Amino acid sequence: ADEVFVSVNTIINYLKTIRVILSRYHLTLQNKANLGYLVIGKELNKRTCIIDLLTSNTQPYAFQFSSEQKALLNHVSLEKIKKAVMEFNRRSDLHFSDYNLKNLILHIALSVSRLKVAQPIRSYPVPRNPQLDQLLNPLISYIEELFRITFPTAEKNYIFSHYVTSTHELLDQEHTSDYMCKLVMDILDCIYESYHIDLRTDIIILKDLRQHLKSILNAKYYQLRMKNPLLNTIRNNYIFAFEVTRTAVCQALADEPFQLSDDDIGYIALHIGAAIERYFDSRYLHRKRTLIVYGNGYAEGSFLAARITSLFKDV
């Protein structure tokens, strides 16, 4: 209270809010007189809570870190990690959306922060891939030297898994092909049967959905949760596209051994929404050419392209 110049009652009210936030992650806040407070719960839930706090500020139009992110990671230089990661990506010819790249840097910073306070992840099993290990080892070594730390196997796996799921260019091709095509066609068949909107001949949606489902399933393969910063915007402003997508996905994947979260469905809804716009616009090809620059991923750009096409179809 003294440090931030507020009353003790204000701090007590903040603690009530903190308990509500922690309860969403099955965590509790316990306190003992003269000792302080302690968060009780599973380590995985604590980690999920922390990373959600770190990535809650999306800042979609500027690749910069918020004051809250800098405060939470004040003992780690985010700018140094950013410079190291971007230089490594440039040399390795790896490409990321701004949102994915920023989150990747935050995950690496969180890993470094755990090591600096001697609280590393004890276990983080992921499928092994010698080629990817060899590719990422120079970056790991550079960050170790930069912060005078040593990454144990679990922390290396943590960074490895986030790298793989942040860019399509490292995805395993064996997870695609016939199975991915079948999933896409099942979703489009359900849309046709339920809404009589035939997107099955749209080459763009066939390609985009295969690619995005590949990314989603790869994240599940590495036991990662893909957070969608646009979820509330999509749900509130593109109600029909989101409802069509959720209905079709639930029907098409009913017998699959996995489920898609609303974050996943929100991403797919951008692709479906763009395809619906094209379906109802017979004059999709235009004389005018438009360049769209976007920072939060291909799905957002695809949806914007369809919206612009619809709004300016008479130009």
Short mmCIF file of C-alpha atoms in Angstrom, two decimals:
data_model
loop_
_atom_site.label_atom_id
_atom_site.label_comp_id
_atom_site.label_asym_id
_atom_site.label_seq_id
_atom_site.Cartn_x
_atom_site.Cartn_y
_atom_site.Cartn_z
CA ALA A 1 0.00 0.00 0.00
CA ASP A 2 2.83 2.38 0.83
CA GLU A 3 4.70 1.63 -2.40
CA VAL A 4 1.77 2.36 -4.74
CA PHE A 5 0.19 5.09 -2.56
CA VAL A 6 -3.20 3.53 -1.88
CA SER A 7 -5.03 2.60 1.31
CA VAL A 8 -5.00 -0.82 2.93
CA ASN A 9 -8.73 -1.14 2.15
CA THR A 10 -7.92 -0.71 -1.56
CA ILE A 11 -5.38 -3.53 -1.34
CA ILE A 12 -7.97 -5.75 0.38
CA ASN A 13 -10.41 -5.06 -2.46
CA TYR A 14 -7.71 -5.93 -4.97
CA LEU A 15 -7.16 -9.24 -3.17
CA LYS A 16 -10.84 -10.08 -3.68
CA THR A 17 -10.42 -9.54 -7.41
CA ILE A 18 -7.20 -11.57 -7.41
CA ARG A 19 -9.00 -14.51 -5.79
CA VAL A 20 -11.68 -14.37 -8.50
CA ILE A 21 -9.02 -14.38 -11.24
CA LEU A 22 -7.13 -17.26 -9.64
CA SER A 23 -10.31 -19.31 -9.25
CA ARG A 24 -10.65 -19.41 -13.06
CA TYR A 25 -7.43 -21.42 -13.08
CA HIS A 26 -8.36 -23.64 -10.09
CA LEU A 27 -5.90 -21.74 -7.90
CA THR A 28 -6.40 -20.31 -4.42
CA LEU A 29 -4.74 -17.52 -2.45
CA GLN A 30 -3.78 -18.38 1.11
CA ASN A 31 -2.23 -16.14 3.74
CA LYS A 32 -0.62 -16.48 7.16
CA ALA A 33 -0.09 -13.67 9.62
CA ASN A 34 3.36 -12.06 9.37
CA LEU A 35 4.35 -14.44 6.56
CA GLY A 36 2.43 -13.16 3.54
CA TYR A 37 0.46 -14.73 0.72
CA LEU A 38 0.92 -17.90 -1.29
CA VAL A 39 -0.82 -19.14 -4.46
CA ILE A 40 -1.83 -22.78 -4.06
CA GLY A 41 -2.51 -25.10 -7.00
CA LYS A 42 -0.98 -27.08 -9.85
CA GLU A 43 2.18 -25.70 -11.46
CA LEU A 44 0.62 -25.95 -14.93
CA ASN A 45 -2.34 -23.83 -13.82
CA LYS A 46 -0.01 -21.21 -12.34
CA ARG A 47 1.95 -21.08 -15.58
CA THR A 48 -1.23 -20.71 -17.64
CA CYS A 49 -2.44 -17.90 -15.39
CA ILE A 50 0.86 -16.02 -15.66
CA ILE A 51 1.10 -16.28 -19.44
CA ASP A 52 -2.53 -15.17 -19.81
CA LEU A 53 -1.74 -12.09 -17.73
CA LEU A 54 1.34 -11.43 -19.87
CA THR A 55 -0.52 -11.75 -23.19
CA SER A 56 -3.80 -10.05 -22.24
CA ASN A 57 -2.65 -6.76 -23.79
CA THR A 58 -2.53 -7.53 -27.52
CA GLN A 59 -1.56 -4.06 -28.85
CA PRO A 60 -2.40 -5.19 -32.40
CA TYR A 61 -0.99 -2.16 -34.21
CA ALA A 62 2.39 -1.83 -32.55
CA PHE A 63 5.02 -4.43 -31.78
CA GLN A 64 5.91 -3.15 -28.35
CA PHE A 65 5.65 -4.45 -24.81
CA SER A 66 3.16 -2.98 -22.37
CA SER A 67 4.17 -1.46 -19.04
CA GLU A 68 2.43 -4.38 -17.29
CA GLN A 69 4.48 -6.93 -19.23
CA LYS A 70 7.70 -5.09 -18.42
CA ALA A 71 6.72 -4.89 -14.74
CA LEU A 72 5.95 -8.62 -14.50
CA LEU A 73 9.27 -9.46 -16.18
CA ASN A 74 11.32 -6.59 -14.77
CA HIS A 75 14.35 -8.82 -14.13
CA VAL A 76 14.52 -9.93 -17.78
CA SER A 77 15.33 -7.68 -20.74
CA LEU A 78 12.49 -8.18 -23.24
CA GLU A 79 14.29 -6.04 -25.81
CA LYS A 80 17.42 -8.23 -25.68
CA ILE A 81 15.33 -11.37 -26.23
CA LYS A 82 13.41 -9.66 -29.02
CA LYS A 83 16.63 -8.69 -30.79
CA ALA A 84 18.08 -12.21 -30.40
CA VAL A 85 14.92 -13.94 -31.64
CA MET A 86 14.39 -11.62 -34.61
CA GLU A 87 18.02 -11.95 -35.71
CA PHE A 88 17.82 -15.74 -35.40
CA ASN A 89 14.56 -15.82 -37.38
CA ARG A 90 16.10 -13.66 -40.10
CA ARG A 91 19.12 -15.95 -40.45
CA SER A 92 16.93 -19.07 -40.41
CA ASP A 93 14.36 -17.55 -42.81
CA LEU A 94 11.48 -18.14 -40.37
CA HIS A 95 8.39 -15.94 -40.51
CA PHE A 96 5.85 -15.10 -37.80
CA SER A 97 2.84 -12.85 -37.43
CA ASP A 98 3.52 -9.93 -35.08
CA TYR A 99 1.15 -11.40 -32.48
CA ASN A 100 2.77 -14.86 -32.54
CA LEU A 101 6.28 -13.40 -32.51
CA LYS A 102 5.50 -11.18 -29.53
CA ASN A 103 3.97 -14.08 -27.60
CA LEU A 104 6.95 -16.29 -28.45
CA ILE A 105 9.29 -13.67 -26.98
CA LEU A 106 7.14 -13.46 -23.83
CA HIS A 107 7.24 -17.25 -23.43
CA ILE A 108 11.03 -17.25 -23.76
CA ALA A 109 11.25 -14.38 -21.26
CA LEU A 110 9.04 -16.30 -18.84
CA SER A 111 11.34 -19.31 -19.17
CA VAL A 112 14.40 -17.14 -18.50
CA SER A 113 12.70 -15.57 -15.48
CA ARG A 114 12.01 -19.00 -13.99
CA LEU A 115 15.68 -19.93 -14.31
CA LYS A 116 16.89 -16.66 -12.79
CA VAL A 117 14.88 -17.38 -9.62
CA ALA A 118 15.82 -21.10 -9.66
CA GLN A 119 12.25 -22.31 -10.27
CA PRO A 120 12.48 -24.22 -13.58
CA ILE A 121 9.82 -26.51 -15.01
CA ARG A 122 10.58 -30.01 -13.77
CA SER A 123 8.91 -31.92 -16.60
CA TYR A 124 7.73 -30.86 -20.06
CA PRO A 125 7.58 -33.88 -22.41
CA VAL A 126 7.29 -33.16 -26.13
CA PRO A 127 7.82 -35.31 -29.26
CA ARG A 128 11.49 -35.31 -30.20
CA ASN A 129 12.71 -33.97 -33.53
CA PRO A 130 16.51 -33.99 -33.98
CA GLN A 131 16.42 -31.60 -36.97
CA LEU A 132 14.46 -28.97 -35.05
CA ASP A 133 16.65 -29.44 -31.99
CA GLN A 134 19.69 -28.76 -34.12
CA LEU A 135 18.01 -25.72 -35.71
CA LEU A 136 17.10 -24.09 -32.39
CA ASN A 137 20.27 -24.95 -30.43
CA PRO A 138 22.20 -21.81 -31.54
CA LEU A 139 19.39 -19.57 -30.23
CA ILE A 140 19.22 -21.48 -26.94
CA SER A 141 23.00 -21.22 -26.52
CA TYR A 142 23.00 -17.48 -27.26
CA ILE A 143 20.24 -16.76 -24.71
CA GLU A 144 22.07 -18.88 -22.11
CA GLU A 145 25.20 -16.81 -22.66
CA LEU A 146 23.22 -13.55 -22.71
CA PHE A 147 21.57 -14.11 -19.32
CA ARG A 148 24.20 -16.44 -17.77
CA ILE A 149 21.78 -19.30 -17.29
CA THR A 150 21.54 -22.93 -18.36
CA PHE A 151 18.34 -24.33 -19.83
CA PRO A 152 17.45 -27.79 -18.49
CA THR A 153 15.74 -30.23 -20.85
CA ALA A 154 12.21 -29.31 -19.72
CA GLU A 155 12.76 -25.58 -20.35
CA LYS A 156 14.32 -26.31 -23.76
CA ASN A 157 11.24 -28.37 -24.60
CA TYR A 158 9.04 -25.48 -23.48
CA ILE A 159 10.73 -23.05 -25.90
CA PHE A 160 10.91 -25.69 -28.63
CA SER A 161 7.16 -26.39 -28.50
CA HIS A 162 6.24 -22.70 -28.62
CA TYR A 163 8.57 -22.13 -31.56
CA VAL A 164 7.01 -25.00 -33.49
CA THR A 165 3.44 -23.84 -32.92
CA SER A 166 4.11 -20.14 -33.61
CA THR A 167 5.08 -20.58 -37.26
CA HIS A 168 3.69 -22.85 -39.97
CA GLU A 169 7.15 -23.38 -41.44
CA LEU A 170 8.25 -25.87 -38.76
CA LEU A 171 5.08 -27.95 -38.77
CA ASP A 172 5.48 -31.66 -39.39
CA GLN A 173 4.12 -32.51 -42.82
CA GLU A 174 3.13 -36.00 -41.65
CA HIS A 175 0.27 -34.47 -39.68
CA THR A 176 -1.42 -33.12 -42.84
CA SER A 177 -2.42 -34.76 -46.15
CA ASP A 178 -5.49 -36.99 -46.33
CA TYR A 179 -6.59 -36.65 -42.71
CA MET A 180 -6.54 -32.84 -42.81
CA CYS A 181 -8.41 -32.79 -46.12
CA LYS A 182 -11.08 -35.04 -44.65
CA LEU A 183 -11.56 -32.77 -41.63
CA VAL A 184 -11.96 -29.72 -43.85
CA MET A 185 -14.46 -31.43 -46.14
CA ASP A 186 -16.45 -32.71 -43.14
CA ILE A 187 -16.75 -29.15 -41.81
CA LEU A 188 -17.82 -27.76 -45.19
CA ASP A 189 -20.30 -30.61 -45.68
CA CYS A 190 -21.89 -29.77 -42.32
CA ILE A 191 -22.18 -26.10 -43.32
CA TYR A 192 -23.94 -27.11 -46.53
CA GLU A 193 -26.30 -29.53 -44.78
CA SER A 194 -27.20 -27.13 -41.96
CA TYR A 195 -27.21 -23.75 -43.75
CA HIS A 196 -27.35 -24.61 -47.48
CA ILE A 197 -24.23 -22.54 -48.12
CA ASP A 198 -21.93 -24.48 -50.44
CA LEU A 199 -18.29 -23.59 -49.78
CA ARG A 200 -16.96 -26.95 -50.97
CA THR A 201 -15.67 -25.60 -54.29
CA ASP A 202 -13.97 -22.53 -52.80
CA ILE A 203 -10.27 -23.21 -53.41
CA ILE A 204 -9.23 -20.48 -50.97
CA ILE A 205 -11.14 -21.89 -47.99
CA LEU A 206 -9.94 -25.43 -48.76
CA LYS A 207 -6.32 -24.29 -48.66
CA ASP A 208 -6.68 -21.88 -45.70
CA LEU A 209 -8.61 -24.30 -43.48
CA ARG A 210 -6.14 -27.13 -44.11
CA GLN A 211 -3.29 -24.86 -43.10
CA HIS A 212 -5.02 -23.48 -40.02
CA LEU A 213 -6.29 -26.82 -38.78
CA LYS A 214 -2.76 -28.11 -39.18
CA SER A 215 -1.58 -25.34 -36.86
CA ILE A 216 -4.35 -26.01 -34.31
CA LEU A 217 -3.74 -29.76 -34.21
CA ASN A 218 -0.02 -29.26 -33.96
CA ALA A 219 -0.58 -27.06 -30.89
CA LYS A 220 -2.70 -29.81 -29.35
CA TYR A 221 0.01 -32.33 -30.24
CA TYR A 222 2.43 -30.27 -28.15
CA GLN A 223 -0.21 -29.70 -25.44
CA LEU A 224 -0.35 -25.95 -25.99
CA ARG A 225 -3.37 -23.66 -25.88
CA MET A 226 -3.66 -21.12 -28.70
CA LYS A 227 -5.16 -17.93 -27.29
CA ASN A 228 -7.21 -15.82 -29.71
CA PRO A 229 -6.90 -12.06 -29.00
CA LEU A 230 -9.78 -11.32 -31.39
CA LEU A 231 -12.27 -13.80 -29.89
CA ASN A 232 -14.63 -11.27 -28.28
CA THR A 233 -14.55 -9.07 -31.39
CA ILE A 234 -15.38 -12.02 -33.64
CA ARG A 235 -18.13 -13.28 -31.34
CA ASN A 236 -19.77 -9.86 -31.00
CA ASN A 237 -19.38 -8.51 -34.54
CA TYR A 238 -19.47 -11.60 -36.75
CA ILE A 239 -22.23 -13.52 -34.99
CA PHE A 240 -23.40 -15.50 -38.01
CA ALA A 241 -19.93 -16.62 -39.09
CA PHE A 242 -19.08 -17.69 -35.53
CA GLU A 243 -22.35 -19.59 -35.07
CA VAL A 244 -22.02 -21.34 -38.44
CA THR A 245 -18.46 -22.34 -37.59
CA ARG A 246 -19.22 -23.59 -34.09
CA THR A 247 -22.17 -25.67 -35.31
CA ALA A 248 -20.20 -27.19 -38.19
CA VAL A 249 -17.08 -27.88 -36.13
CA CYS A 250 -19.04 -29.56 -33.32
CA GLN A 251 -20.86 -31.78 -35.82
CA ALA A 252 -17.84 -32.60 -37.99
CA LEU A 253 -15.48 -33.39 -35.09
CA ALA A 254 -18.00 -35.17 -32.85
CA ASP A 255 -16.19 -38.50 -33.21
CA GLU A 256 -12.64 -37.14 -33.08
CA PRO A 257 -10.44 -37.72 -29.99
CA PHE A 258 -10.04 -33.96 -29.43
CA GLN A 259 -12.20 -30.85 -29.09
CA LEU A 260 -11.67 -27.31 -30.33
CA SER A 261 -11.96 -24.41 -27.89
CA ASP A 262 -13.79 -21.16 -28.61
CA ASP A 263 -10.35 -19.61 -29.29
CA ASP A 264 -9.78 -22.19 -32.04
CA ILE A 265 -13.33 -21.76 -33.40
CA GLY A 266 -12.86 -17.99 -33.50
CA TYR A 267 -9.85 -18.36 -35.78
CA ILE A 268 -11.70 -20.78 -38.07
CA ALA A 269 -14.71 -18.43 -38.10
CA LEU A 270 -12.56 -15.77 -39.78
CA HIS A 271 -11.84 -18.15 -42.66
CA ILE A 272 -15.46 -19.33 -42.84
CA GLY A 273 -16.73 -15.75 -42.70
CA ALA A 274 -14.46 -14.74 -45.57
CA ALA A 275 -15.67 -17.71 -47.63
CA ILE A 276 -19.33 -16.81 -46.96
CA GLU A 277 -18.64 -13.25 -48.13
CA ARG A 278 -17.16 -14.65 -51.35
CA TYR A 279 -20.07 -17.09 -51.78
CA PHE A 280 -22.66 -14.31 -51.77
CA ASP A 281 -20.57 -12.02 -53.95
CA SER A 282 -20.59 -13.29 -57.53
CA ARG A 283 -18.26 -10.48 -58.58
CA TYR A 284 -15.34 -11.53 -56.40
CA LEU A 285 -12.79 -10.64 -59.10
CA HIS A 286 -12.27 -6.88 -59.34
CA ARG A 287 -10.49 -4.44 -61.55
CA LYS A 288 -9.07 -2.66 -58.51
CA ARG A 289 -6.17 -4.15 -56.57
CA THR A 290 -5.82 -3.69 -52.81
CA LEU A 291 -2.88 -4.39 -50.54
CA ILE A 292 -3.75 -5.31 -46.93
CA VAL A 293 -1.13 -5.05 -44.19
CA TYR A 294 -2.09 -6.79 -40.93
CA GLY A 295 -0.29 -7.90 -37.82
CA ASN A 296 -2.32 -10.59 -36.08
CA GLY A 297 -2.18 -13.48 -38.52
CA TYR A 298 -3.34 -14.63 -41.94
CA ALA A 299 -6.92 -15.38 -40.86
CA GLU A 300 -7.53 -11.74 -39.95
CA GLY A 301 -6.16 -10.56 -43.30
CA SER A 302 -8.30 -13.05 -45.19
CA PHE A 303 -11.44 -11.83 -43.47
CA LEU A 304 -10.53 -8.17 -44.10
CA ALA A 305 -10.00 -8.97 -47.78
CA ALA A 306 -13.46 -10.49 -48.04
CA ARG A 307 -15.05 -7.53 -46.24
CA ILE A 308 -13.35 -5.00 -48.51
CA THR A 309 -14.43 -7.01 -51.53
CA SER A 310 -18.02 -6.94 -50.31
CA LEU A 311 -18.09 -3.24 -49.41
CA PHE A 312 -16.52 -2.06 -52.66
CA LYS A 313 -18.03 -4.58 -55.06
CA ASP A 314 -19.51 -1.82 -57.24
CA VAL A 315 -16.22 0.07 -57.61
#
